[in-house]
CSV table of C-alpha atoms in Angstrom, one decimal:
chain,number,residue,atom,x,y,z
A,1,UNK,CA,107.9,50.3,87.9
A,2,UNK,CA,110.6,49.7,90.7
A,3,UNK,CA,110.7,47.9,94.0
A,4,UNK,CA,112.5,47.7,97.6
A,5,UNK,CA,112.1,45.9,100.8
A,6,UNK,CA,113.2,47.3,104.3
A,7,UNK,CA,115.0,46.2,106.7
A,8,UNK,CA,112.3,45.3,108.5
A,9,UNK,CA,110.8,43.6,105.4
A,10,UNK,CA,108.0,45.9,104.0
A,11,UNK,CA,107.5,46.3,100.3
A,12,UNK,CA,107.6,49.0,98.3
A,13,UNK,CA,106.4,49.5,94.4
A,14,UNK,CA,107.1,52.4,92.4
A,15,UNK,CA,104.6,52.3,89.5
A,16,UNK,CA,104.6,53.3,85.9
A,17,UNK,CA,102.0,56.8,85.1
A,18,UNK,CA,100.0,57.8,87.4
A,19,UNK,CA,100.1,54.5,90.1
A,20,UNK,CA,102.5,56.5,92.6
A,21,UNK,CA,103.8,54.0,95.5
A,22,UNK,CA,102.1,51.7,97.5
A,23,UNK,CA,103.6,49.7,100.4
A,24,UNK,CA,102.9,46.5,102.1
A,25,UNK,CA,103.9,46.0,105.3
A,26,UNK,CA,105.8,42.8,106.5
A,27,UNK,CA,102.5,41.1,107.5
A,28,UNK,CA,99.9,43.1,105.5
A,29,UNK,CA,97.6,41.6,103.2
A,30,UNK,CA,97.0,44.9,101.4
A,31,UNK,CA,98.5,47.5,99.9
A,32,UNK,CA,98.5,51.1,101.2
A,33,UNK,CA,99.1,53.9,99.0
A,34,UNK,CA,101.7,56.1,100.0
A,35,UNK,CA,102.1,58.5,96.8
A,36,UNK,CA,99.7,59.2,94.5
A,37,UNK,CA,100.9,59.8,91.3
A,38,UNK,CA,104.0,60.2,89.0
A,39,UNK,CA,105.9,57.3,87.7
A,40,UNK,CA,108.7,55.9,90.5
A,41,UNK,CA,111.6,55.3,88.4
A,42,UNK,CA,113.6,54.4,91.5
A,43,UNK,CA,113.4,53.6,94.9
A,44,UNK,CA,115.7,53.1,97.9
A,45,UNK,CA,115.1,51.9,101.5
A,46,UNK,CA,117.0,52.6,104.3
A,47,UNK,CA,116.5,52.8,108.2
A,48,UNK,CA,113.2,55.0,108.5
A,49,UNK,CA,113.6,55.9,104.9
A,50,UNK,CA,112.9,55.5,101.9
A,51,UNK,CA,114.1,57.9,99.2
A,52,UNK,CA,111.9,58.2,95.4
A,53,UNK,CA,113.3,58.9,92.1
A,54,UNK,CA,109.9,60.3,90.4
A,55,UNK,CA,110.8,60.6,86.9
A,56,UNK,CA,110.0,64.7,86.2
A,57,UNK,CA,109.5,65.6,89.7
A,58,UNK,CA,113.1,65.2,91.3
A,59,UNK,CA,113.7,63.5,94.2
A,60,UNK,CA,111.3,62.4,97.2
A,61,UNK,CA,112.1,61.5,100.8
A,62,UNK,CA,109.8,59.2,102.7
A,63,UNK,CA,109.6,59.5,106.5
A,64,UNK,CA,108.4,56.0,107.5
A,65,UNK,CA,107.9,57.0,111.5
A,66,UNK,CA,105.7,59.5,111.1
A,67,UNK,CA,104.5,57.9,107.6
A,68,UNK,CA,104.9,61.4,106.2
A,69,UNK,CA,106.5,63.0,102.8
A,70,UNK,CA,109.2,65.4,104.2
A,71,UNK,CA,109.3,68.6,102.9
A,72,UNK,CA,113.0,69.5,101.7
A,73,UNK,CA,114.2,72.4,99.0
A,74,UNK,CA,115.3,69.6,96.4
A,75,UNK,CA,112.5,71.2,94.0
A,76,UNK,CA,115.0,74.1,94.1
A,77,UNK,CA,118.1,72.2,92.4
A,78,UNK,CA,116.2,70.9,88.9
A,79,UNK,CA,116.7,67.5,89.1
A,80,UNK,CA,114.0,67.1,86.3
A,81,UNK,CA,113.8,63.1,86.5
A,82,UNK,CA,116.1,60.6,89.4
A,83,UNK,CA,116.7,57.7,87.6
A,84,UNK,CA,118.4,55.9,89.7
A,85,UNK,CA,118.9,55.6,94.1
A,86,UNK,CA,122.2,53.3,95.5
A,87,UNK,CA,123.5,53.5,98.3
A,88,UNK,CA,127.5,52.2,98.5
A,89,UNK,CA,129.0,50.7,101.2
A,90,UNK,CA,130.2,53.6,103.9
A,91,UNK,CA,126.3,54.8,104.0
A,92,UNK,CA,126.6,57.4,100.7
A,93,UNK,CA,123.6,57.9,98.6
A,94,UNK,CA,123.9,57.9,95.3
A,95,UNK,CA,121.4,60.2,92.9
A,96,UNK,CA,121.4,59.8,89.4
A,97,UNK,CA,119.5,62.4,87.3
A,98,UNK,CA,118.8,63.3,84.4
A,99,UNK,CA,119.4,67.0,84.7
A,100,UNK,CA,122.3,67.6,87.1
A,101,UNK,CA,124.4,64.8,87.0
A,102,UNK,CA,125.4,62.6,90.0
A,103,UNK,CA,123.8,64.0,93.2
A,104,UNK,CA,125.5,62.7,96.3
A,105,UNK,CA,122.8,62.9,99.6
A,106,UNK,CA,123.8,64.0,102.8
A,107,UNK,CA,121.0,62.1,105.7
A,108,UNK,CA,121.6,64.3,107.9
A,109,UNK,CA,121.9,67.4,106.3
A,110,UNK,CA,119.4,66.9,103.4
A,111,UNK,CA,121.5,68.3,101.1
A,112,UNK,CA,123.0,67.3,98.2
A,113,UNK,CA,126.6,67.9,95.9
A,114,UNK,CA,127.1,67.2,92.5
A,115,UNK,CA,129.0,65.4,89.8
A,116,UNK,CA,128.3,66.8,86.6
A,117,UNK,CA,129.8,68.0,82.8
A,118,UNK,CA,131.4,70.2,84.1
A,119,UNK,CA,133.4,68.2,86.9
A,120,UNK,CA,134.0,65.9,84.2
A,121,UNK,CA,131.2,63.6,83.3
A,122,UNK,CA,130.4,63.0,80.0
A,123,UNK,CA,127.0,63.8,80.1
A,124,UNK,CA,124.6,65.3,83.2
A,125,UNK,CA,122.4,62.8,82.0
A,126,UNK,CA,123.5,60.3,84.2
A,127,UNK,CA,120.8,57.2,83.6
A,128,UNK,CA,122.4,54.3,85.8
A,129,UNK,CA,124.7,53.3,89.0
A,130,UNK,CA,127.2,50.6,89.9
A,131,UNK,CA,128.9,50.5,93.1
A,132,UNK,CA,131.9,48.2,93.3
A,133,UNK,CA,133.9,47.1,96.8
A,134,UNK,CA,136.6,48.7,95.6
A,135,UNK,CA,135.4,52.4,96.1
A,136,UNK,CA,134.8,52.3,92.6
A,137,UNK,CA,131.2,54.0,91.1
A,138,UNK,CA,130.7,52.9,87.4
A,139,UNK,CA,127.8,55.4,85.8
A,140,UNK,CA,125.9,54.9,82.4
A,141,UNK,CA,125.2,58.0,80.9
A,142,UNK,CA,123.4,59.5,78.1
A,143,UNK,CA,126.5,59.6,76.2
A,144,UNK,CA,128.3,56.4,77.9
A,145,UNK,CA,129.7,55.2,80.5
A,146,UNK,CA,131.9,56.8,83.6
A,147,UNK,CA,134.1,55.2,86.3
A,148,UNK,CA,135.0,57.0,89.7
A,149,UNK,CA,137.2,56.7,92.2
A,150,UNK,CA,136.4,58.1,95.5
A,151,UNK,CA,137.7,58.2,99.2
A,152,UNK,CA,135.8,57.0,102.2
A,153,UNK,CA,135.3,60.3,102.7
A,154,UNK,CA,133.1,61.5,99.7
């Protein structure tokens, strides 16, 4: 259902239904299940972390060094489903959610900021994100597309 490759060549595969996430090391011969259950809509591997968007469960973060899922307070944000996770050229992580619009993840503080309907989006159900080289985001929402221009700070 979703797939990512980390910078060391590891493969991360998210499955539909109760499948969860499987990991294949660069020289591995067998997949290892690292998350049981859940439809994984999006995976992003950045450095030592793997970010997973899980339908109806929100955003999850896996630490590759400790081989453990990190405890976060993301459940308190009521994200709904996370449809897509992307990183822009400045290292910012953008998260498309079904209930809270577009989230911007600070990977150091492990906190989220939001751009939502109240801030001008047509819908809080953001389904797709595309970044462009010119500091521009295109968003596919449940009711149309949106365009955001951002600066180097945010």
